[in-house]
Coordinates of C-alpha atoms in Angstrom, one line a residue:
Chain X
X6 CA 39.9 7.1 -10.5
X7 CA 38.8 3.5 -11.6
X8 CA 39.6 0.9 -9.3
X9 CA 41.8 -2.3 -9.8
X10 CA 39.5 -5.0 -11.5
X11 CA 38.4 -7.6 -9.1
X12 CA 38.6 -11.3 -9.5
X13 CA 34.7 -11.8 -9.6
X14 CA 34.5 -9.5 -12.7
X15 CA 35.2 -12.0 -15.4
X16 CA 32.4 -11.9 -18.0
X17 CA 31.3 -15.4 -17.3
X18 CA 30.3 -14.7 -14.0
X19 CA 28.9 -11.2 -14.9
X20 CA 26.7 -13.1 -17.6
X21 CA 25.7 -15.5 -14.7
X22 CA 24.9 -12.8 -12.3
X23 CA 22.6 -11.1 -15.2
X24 CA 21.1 -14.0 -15.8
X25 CA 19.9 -14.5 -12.1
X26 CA 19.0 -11.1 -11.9
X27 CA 15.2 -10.5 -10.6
X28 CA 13.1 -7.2 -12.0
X29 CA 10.0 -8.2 -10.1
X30 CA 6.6 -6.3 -11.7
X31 CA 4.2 -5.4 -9.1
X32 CA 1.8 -2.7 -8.0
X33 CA 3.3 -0.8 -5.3
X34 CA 2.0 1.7 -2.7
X35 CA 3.5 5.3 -3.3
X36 CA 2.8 8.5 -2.0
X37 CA 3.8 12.0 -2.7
X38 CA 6.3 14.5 -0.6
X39 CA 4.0 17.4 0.3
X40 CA 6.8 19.5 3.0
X41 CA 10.5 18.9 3.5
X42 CA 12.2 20.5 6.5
X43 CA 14.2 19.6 9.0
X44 CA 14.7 16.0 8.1
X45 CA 11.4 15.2 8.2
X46 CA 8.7 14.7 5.3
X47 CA 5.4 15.2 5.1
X48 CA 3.8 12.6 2.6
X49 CA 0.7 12.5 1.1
X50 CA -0.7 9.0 0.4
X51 CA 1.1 5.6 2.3
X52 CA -2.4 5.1 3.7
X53 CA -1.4 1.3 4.5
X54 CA 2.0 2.6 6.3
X55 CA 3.2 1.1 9.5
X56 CA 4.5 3.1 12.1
X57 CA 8.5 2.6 11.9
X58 CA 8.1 1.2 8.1
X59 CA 11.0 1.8 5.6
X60 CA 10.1 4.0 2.9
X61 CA 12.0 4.6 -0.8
X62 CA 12.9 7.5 -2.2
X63 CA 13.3 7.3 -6.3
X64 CA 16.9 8.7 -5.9
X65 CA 17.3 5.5 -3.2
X66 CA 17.4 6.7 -0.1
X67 CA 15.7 5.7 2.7
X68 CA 13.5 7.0 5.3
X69 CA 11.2 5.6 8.8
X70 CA 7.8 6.5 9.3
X71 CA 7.4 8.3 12.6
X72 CA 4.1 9.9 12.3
X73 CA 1.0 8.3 11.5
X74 CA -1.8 11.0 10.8
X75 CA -5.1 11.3 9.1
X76 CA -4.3 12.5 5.5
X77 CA -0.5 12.5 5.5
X78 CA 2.5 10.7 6.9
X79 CA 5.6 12.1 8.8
X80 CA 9.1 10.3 8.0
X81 CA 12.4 10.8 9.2
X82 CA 15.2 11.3 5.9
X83 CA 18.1 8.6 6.6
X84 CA 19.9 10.1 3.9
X85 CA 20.8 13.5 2.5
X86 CA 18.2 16.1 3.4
X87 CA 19.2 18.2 0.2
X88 CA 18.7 15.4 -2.4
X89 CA 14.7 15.0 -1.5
X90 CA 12.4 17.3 -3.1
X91 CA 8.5 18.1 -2.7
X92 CA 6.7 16.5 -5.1
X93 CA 9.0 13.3 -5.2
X94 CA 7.2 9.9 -4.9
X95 CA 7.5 7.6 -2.4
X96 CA 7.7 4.0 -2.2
X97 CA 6.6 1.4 0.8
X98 CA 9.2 -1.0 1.4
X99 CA 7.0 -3.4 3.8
X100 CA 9.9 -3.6 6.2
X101 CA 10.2 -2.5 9.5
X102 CA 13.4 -0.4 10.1
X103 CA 15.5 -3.0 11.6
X104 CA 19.1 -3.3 11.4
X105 CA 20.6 -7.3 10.9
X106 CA 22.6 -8.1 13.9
X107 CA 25.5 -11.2 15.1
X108 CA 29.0 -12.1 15.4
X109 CA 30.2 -10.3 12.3
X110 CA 29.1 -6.8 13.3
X111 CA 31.8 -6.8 15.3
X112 CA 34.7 -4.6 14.5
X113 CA 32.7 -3.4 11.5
X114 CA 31.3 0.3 10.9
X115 CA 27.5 0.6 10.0
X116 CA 25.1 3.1 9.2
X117 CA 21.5 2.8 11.1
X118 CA 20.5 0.3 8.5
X119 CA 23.0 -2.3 8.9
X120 CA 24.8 -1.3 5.3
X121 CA 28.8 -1.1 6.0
X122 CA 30.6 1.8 5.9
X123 CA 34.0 0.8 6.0
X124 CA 34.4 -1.1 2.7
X125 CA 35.4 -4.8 4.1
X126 CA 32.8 -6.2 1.9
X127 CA 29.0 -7.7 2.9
X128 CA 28.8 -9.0 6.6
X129 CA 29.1 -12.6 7.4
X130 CA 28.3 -15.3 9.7
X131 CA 24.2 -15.6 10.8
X132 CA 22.5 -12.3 11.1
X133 CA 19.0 -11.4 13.6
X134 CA 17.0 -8.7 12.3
X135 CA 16.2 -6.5 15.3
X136 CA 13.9 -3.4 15.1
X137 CA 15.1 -0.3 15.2
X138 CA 12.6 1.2 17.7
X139 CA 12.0 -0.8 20.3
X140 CA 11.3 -0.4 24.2
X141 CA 14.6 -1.1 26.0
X142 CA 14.4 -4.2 29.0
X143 CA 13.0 -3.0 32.2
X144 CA 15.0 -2.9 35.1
X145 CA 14.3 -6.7 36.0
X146 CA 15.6 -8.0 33.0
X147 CA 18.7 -6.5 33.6
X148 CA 21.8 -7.8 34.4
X149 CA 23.4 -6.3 38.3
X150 CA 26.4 -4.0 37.8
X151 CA 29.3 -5.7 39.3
X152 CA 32.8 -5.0 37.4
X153 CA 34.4 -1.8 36.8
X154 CA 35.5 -0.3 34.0
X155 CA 38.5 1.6 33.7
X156 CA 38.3 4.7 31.8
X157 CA 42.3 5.3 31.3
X158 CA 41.7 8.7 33.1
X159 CA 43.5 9.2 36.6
X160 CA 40.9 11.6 37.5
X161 CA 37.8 10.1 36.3
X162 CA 39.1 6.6 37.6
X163 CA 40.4 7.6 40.7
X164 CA 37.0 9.7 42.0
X165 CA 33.9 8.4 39.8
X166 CA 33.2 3.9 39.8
X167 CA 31.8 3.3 36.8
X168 CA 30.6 -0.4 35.8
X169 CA 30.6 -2.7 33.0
X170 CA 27.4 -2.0 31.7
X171 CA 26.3 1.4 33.6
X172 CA 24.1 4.2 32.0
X173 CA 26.9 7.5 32.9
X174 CA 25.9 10.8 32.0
X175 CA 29.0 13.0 30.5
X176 CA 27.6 16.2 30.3
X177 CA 29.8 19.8 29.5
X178 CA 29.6 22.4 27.2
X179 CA 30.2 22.1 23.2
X180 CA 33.9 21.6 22.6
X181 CA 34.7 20.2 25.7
X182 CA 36.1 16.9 25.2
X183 CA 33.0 14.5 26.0
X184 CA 33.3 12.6 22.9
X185 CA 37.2 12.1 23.5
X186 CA 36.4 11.0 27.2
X187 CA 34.3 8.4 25.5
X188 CA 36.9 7.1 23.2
X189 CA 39.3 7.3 25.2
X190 CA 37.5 4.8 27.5
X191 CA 36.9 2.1 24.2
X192 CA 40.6 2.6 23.6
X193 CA 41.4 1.8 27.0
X194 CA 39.8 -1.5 26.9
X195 CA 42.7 -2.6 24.6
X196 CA 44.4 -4.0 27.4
X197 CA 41.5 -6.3 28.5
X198 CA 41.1 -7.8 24.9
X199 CA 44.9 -8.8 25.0
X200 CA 44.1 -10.4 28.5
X201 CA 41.6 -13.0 26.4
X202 CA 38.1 -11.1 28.1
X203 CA 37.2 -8.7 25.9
X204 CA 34.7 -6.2 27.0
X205 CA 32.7 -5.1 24.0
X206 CA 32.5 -1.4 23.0
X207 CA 29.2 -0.2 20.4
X208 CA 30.1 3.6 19.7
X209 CA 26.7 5.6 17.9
X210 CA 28.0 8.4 16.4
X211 CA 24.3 10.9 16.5
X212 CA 25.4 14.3 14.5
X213 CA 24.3 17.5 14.9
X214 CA 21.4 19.3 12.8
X215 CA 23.0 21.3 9.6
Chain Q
X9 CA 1.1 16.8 15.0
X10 CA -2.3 17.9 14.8
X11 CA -2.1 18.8 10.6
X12 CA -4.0 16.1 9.6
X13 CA -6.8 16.7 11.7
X14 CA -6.8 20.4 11.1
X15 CA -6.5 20.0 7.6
X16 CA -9.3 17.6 7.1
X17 CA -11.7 19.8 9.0
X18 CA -11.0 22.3 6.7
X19 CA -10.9 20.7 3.4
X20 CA -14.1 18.7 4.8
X21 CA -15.9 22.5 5.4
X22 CA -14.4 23.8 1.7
X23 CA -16.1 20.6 0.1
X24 CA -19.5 21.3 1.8
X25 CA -19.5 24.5 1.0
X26 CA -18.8 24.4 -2.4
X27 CA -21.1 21.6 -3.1
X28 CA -23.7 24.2 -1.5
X29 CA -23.1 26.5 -3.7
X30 CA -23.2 23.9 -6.6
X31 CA -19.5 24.9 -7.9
X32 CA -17.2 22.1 -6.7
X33 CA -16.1 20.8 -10.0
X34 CA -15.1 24.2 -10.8
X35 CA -13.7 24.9 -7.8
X36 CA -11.7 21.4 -7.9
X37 CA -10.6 22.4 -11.2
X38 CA -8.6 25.3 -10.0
X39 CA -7.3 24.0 -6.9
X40 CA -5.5 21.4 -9.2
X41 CA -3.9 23.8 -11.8
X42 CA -2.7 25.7 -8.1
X43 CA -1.3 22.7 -6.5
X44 CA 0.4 21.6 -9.8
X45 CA 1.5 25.1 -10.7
X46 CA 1.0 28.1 -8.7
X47 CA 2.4 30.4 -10.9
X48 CA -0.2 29.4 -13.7
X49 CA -2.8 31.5 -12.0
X50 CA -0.8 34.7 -11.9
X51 CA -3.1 37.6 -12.8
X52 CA -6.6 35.6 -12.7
X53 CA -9.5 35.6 -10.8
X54 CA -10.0 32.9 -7.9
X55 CA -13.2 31.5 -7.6
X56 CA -14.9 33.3 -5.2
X57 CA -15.5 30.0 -3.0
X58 CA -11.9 29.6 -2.8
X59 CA -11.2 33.6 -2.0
X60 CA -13.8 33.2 1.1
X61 CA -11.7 29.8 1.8
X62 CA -8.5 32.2 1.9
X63 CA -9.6 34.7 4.1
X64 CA -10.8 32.4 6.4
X65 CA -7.6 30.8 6.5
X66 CA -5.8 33.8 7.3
X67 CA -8.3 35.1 9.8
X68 CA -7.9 32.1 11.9
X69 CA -4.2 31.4 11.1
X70 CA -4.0 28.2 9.5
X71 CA -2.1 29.6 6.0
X72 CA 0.9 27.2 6.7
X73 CA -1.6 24.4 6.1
X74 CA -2.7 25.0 3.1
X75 CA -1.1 22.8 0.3
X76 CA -3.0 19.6 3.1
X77 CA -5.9 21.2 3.2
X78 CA -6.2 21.4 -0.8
X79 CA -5.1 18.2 -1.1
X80 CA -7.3 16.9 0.9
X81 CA -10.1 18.6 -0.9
X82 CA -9.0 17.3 -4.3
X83 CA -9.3 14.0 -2.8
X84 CA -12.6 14.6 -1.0
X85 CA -14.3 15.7 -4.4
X86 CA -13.1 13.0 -6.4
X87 CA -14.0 10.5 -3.6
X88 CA -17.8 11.9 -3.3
X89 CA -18.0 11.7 -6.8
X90 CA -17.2 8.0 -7.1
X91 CA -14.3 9.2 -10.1
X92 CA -10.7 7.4 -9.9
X93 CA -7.8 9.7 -11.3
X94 CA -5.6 7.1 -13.3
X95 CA -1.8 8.3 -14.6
X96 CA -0.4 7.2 -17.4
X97 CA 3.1 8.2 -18.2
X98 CA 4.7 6.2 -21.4
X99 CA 8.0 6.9 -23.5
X100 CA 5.6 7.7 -26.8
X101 CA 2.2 8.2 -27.0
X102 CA -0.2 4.8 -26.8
X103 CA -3.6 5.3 -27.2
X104 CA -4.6 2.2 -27.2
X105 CA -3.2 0.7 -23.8
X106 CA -4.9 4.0 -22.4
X107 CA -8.3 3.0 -23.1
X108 CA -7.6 -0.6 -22.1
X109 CA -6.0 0.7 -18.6
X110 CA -9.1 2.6 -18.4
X111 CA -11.3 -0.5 -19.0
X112 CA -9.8 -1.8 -16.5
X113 CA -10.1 0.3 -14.0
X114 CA -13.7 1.1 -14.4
X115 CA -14.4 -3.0 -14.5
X116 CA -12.0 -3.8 -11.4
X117 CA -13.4 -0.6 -9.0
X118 CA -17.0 0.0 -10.9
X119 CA -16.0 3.6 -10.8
X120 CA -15.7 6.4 -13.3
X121 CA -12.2 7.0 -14.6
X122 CA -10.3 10.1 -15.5
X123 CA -7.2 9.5 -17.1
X124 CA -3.9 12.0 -17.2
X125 CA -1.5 11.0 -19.6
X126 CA 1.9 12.1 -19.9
X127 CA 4.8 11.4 -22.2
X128 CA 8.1 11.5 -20.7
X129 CA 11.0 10.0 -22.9
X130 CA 13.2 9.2 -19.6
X131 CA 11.6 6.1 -19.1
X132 CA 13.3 4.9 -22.2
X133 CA 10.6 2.3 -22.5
X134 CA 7.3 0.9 -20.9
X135 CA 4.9 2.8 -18.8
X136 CA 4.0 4.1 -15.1
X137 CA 0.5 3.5 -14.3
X138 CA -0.3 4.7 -11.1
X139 CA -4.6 5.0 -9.7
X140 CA -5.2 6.7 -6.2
X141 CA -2.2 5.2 -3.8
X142 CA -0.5 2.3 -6.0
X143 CA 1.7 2.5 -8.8
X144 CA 2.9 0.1 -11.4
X145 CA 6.4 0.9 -12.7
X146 CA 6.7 -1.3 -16.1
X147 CA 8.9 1.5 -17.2
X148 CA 12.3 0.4 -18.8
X149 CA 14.3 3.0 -16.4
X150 CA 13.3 1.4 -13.4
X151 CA 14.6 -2.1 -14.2
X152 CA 17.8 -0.8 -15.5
X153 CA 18.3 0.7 -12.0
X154 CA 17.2 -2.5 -10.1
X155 CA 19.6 -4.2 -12.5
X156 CA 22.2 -1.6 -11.1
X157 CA 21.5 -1.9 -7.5
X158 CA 21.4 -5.5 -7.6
X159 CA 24.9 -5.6 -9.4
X160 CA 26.4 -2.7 -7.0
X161 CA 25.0 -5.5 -4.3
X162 CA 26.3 -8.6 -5.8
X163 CA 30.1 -7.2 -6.9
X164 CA 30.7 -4.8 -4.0
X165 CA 31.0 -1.5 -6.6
X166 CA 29.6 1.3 -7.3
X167 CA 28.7 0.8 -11.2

């Protein structure tokens, strides 16, 4: 179905976007896919790859170097698994996987690169870029646990505290209801944003293999 | 984890070996026509180098590693020999920017060059010129897709 036409599609300012467009010519460093399972690639070649690098696919999509070894390079897919084949070349991007970060990420859904998901347009305001793999602040640099947080669950509230910015473990079989105890407890925080002290919620949806 | 390693000791032993017996350019030859097609060797002989190299694999259980190991081989070869392998891929056939990306090559690295050229009318335009790890995409296919990324980008839809 072809959408409405936008505002910002008027030829002039198509013209003036062509205009400004930039098709850079420069020798860049490929490699080839030698082994595709499991979400991971085996290239050969990327001898100047960085450990957590983006890499390019020719189809676009992307992929972090995990494994750093003496004649071939293991990456993780970010992307469909089925649309890379052996044989496809490889591109070094000369970024770090890092995923751009600030006010504006709020209330907005992102994949693990920072690209929305939920079509509201580009993200605003001023944006960090912070790695993707990084080590977590040791124990000192933490903050003391001192508020609770209300799950919304009689049960769980009534016999388990849990704290604004606790680690808790929910563990139970598949089909349980762990993710739903977990949303449930966002959901429940509604109540403290209309009070005027929001207590921020980051959900990181990690599928399953298949 | 260990594949690299592995496969280097290997393809390090098949390159000594064969430049033993005096038959690596042979031997290099086939390993390429196997790695870019396997099924073009269907009913012929392997070289006898690379049969030993086989069975040896298999005795010691290292089969799964063996599109590395040749690989790696290929690259040893060329490497020892001090020869660049240099791919050209154009929309029509240019003989003469061949020989002058050849030139170039030998002048820049002092090496020999060996250069595969391929036609491919996909690119529409322009050339791919890629010589041991870097590439240079001039090729009119790939700036109409930057153009299309940057304009998916700029607008917000998928074009």
């Amino acid at each position: 179905m072809i959408q409405p036409i936008k505002a910002s599609e008027i030829s002039d300012v198509l013209f003036n976007q062509l205009k400004g467009v930039q098709t850079p010519l420069q020798f860049e460093e490929i490699g080839t896919v030698l082994q595709i399972s499991d979400g991971v690639a085996r290239i050969h070649g990327l001898n100047s790859a960085e450990a957590g690098e983006l890499l390019e696919f020719d189809n676009g999509i992307m992929a972090v170097v995990m494994n750093l070894e003496e004649d071939n390079v293991g990456a993780v897919l970010l992307g469909p698994t089925d649309q890379v084949k052996e044989g496809m070349t490889v591109r070094r991007t000369s970024r770090i996987a890092s995923i751009p970060v600030g006010e504006g990420v709020v209330g907005r859904v992102v994949d693990p690169l920072g690209n929305p998901l939920d079509g509201l347009g580009k993200i605003e305001g001023e944006l960090i870029d912070m790695p993707l793999e990084r080590k977590a602040p040791g124990v000192i640099f933490r903050q003391p646990v001192n508020e609770p947080l209300q799950t919304g669950l009689k049960a769980i509230d009534s016999m388990i505290p849990i704290g604004r910015g606790q680690r808790e473990l929910i563990i139970g079989d598949r089909q349980t209801g762990k993710t739903a105890i977990a949303i449930d407890t966002i959901i429940n925080q509604r109540s403290e944003f209309e009070k005027g002290k929001p207590v921020y919620c980051i959900y990181v949806a990690v599928g399953q293999k298949g | 984890m260990n594949a690299g390693i592995i496969a280097s000791r290997y393809a390090t032993a098949l390159y000594r070996y064969t430049a033993s017996t005096g038959r690596a350019a042979e031997v290099c030859a086939q390993v390429e026509r196997l790695l870019a097609d396997p099924d073009s060797l269907k009913g012929m002989r392997l070289e006898p180098e690379l049969q030993r190299f086989v069975s040896l694999l298999i005795e010691n259980r290292r089969t799964d590693l063996l599109k590395f190991i040749l690989q790696d081989f290929v690259d040893l070869y060329y490497r020892s020999a001090g020869i660049k392998i240099a791919r050209l891929k154009t929309a029509v056939p240019v003989p003469t920017l061949e020989a002058r990306l050849a030139d170039l090559v030998r002048a820049r690295t002092g090496c020999e060059v060996k250069m595969v050229c391929e036609v491919d009318p996909a690119l529409v335009g322009g050339f791919v010129f890629t010589v041991d790890d870097l590439m240079l995409d001039a090729s009119v296919a790939r700036q109409i897709e930057l153009i299309r990324r940057q304009f998916i980008e700029k607008n917000n839809r998928i074009v």
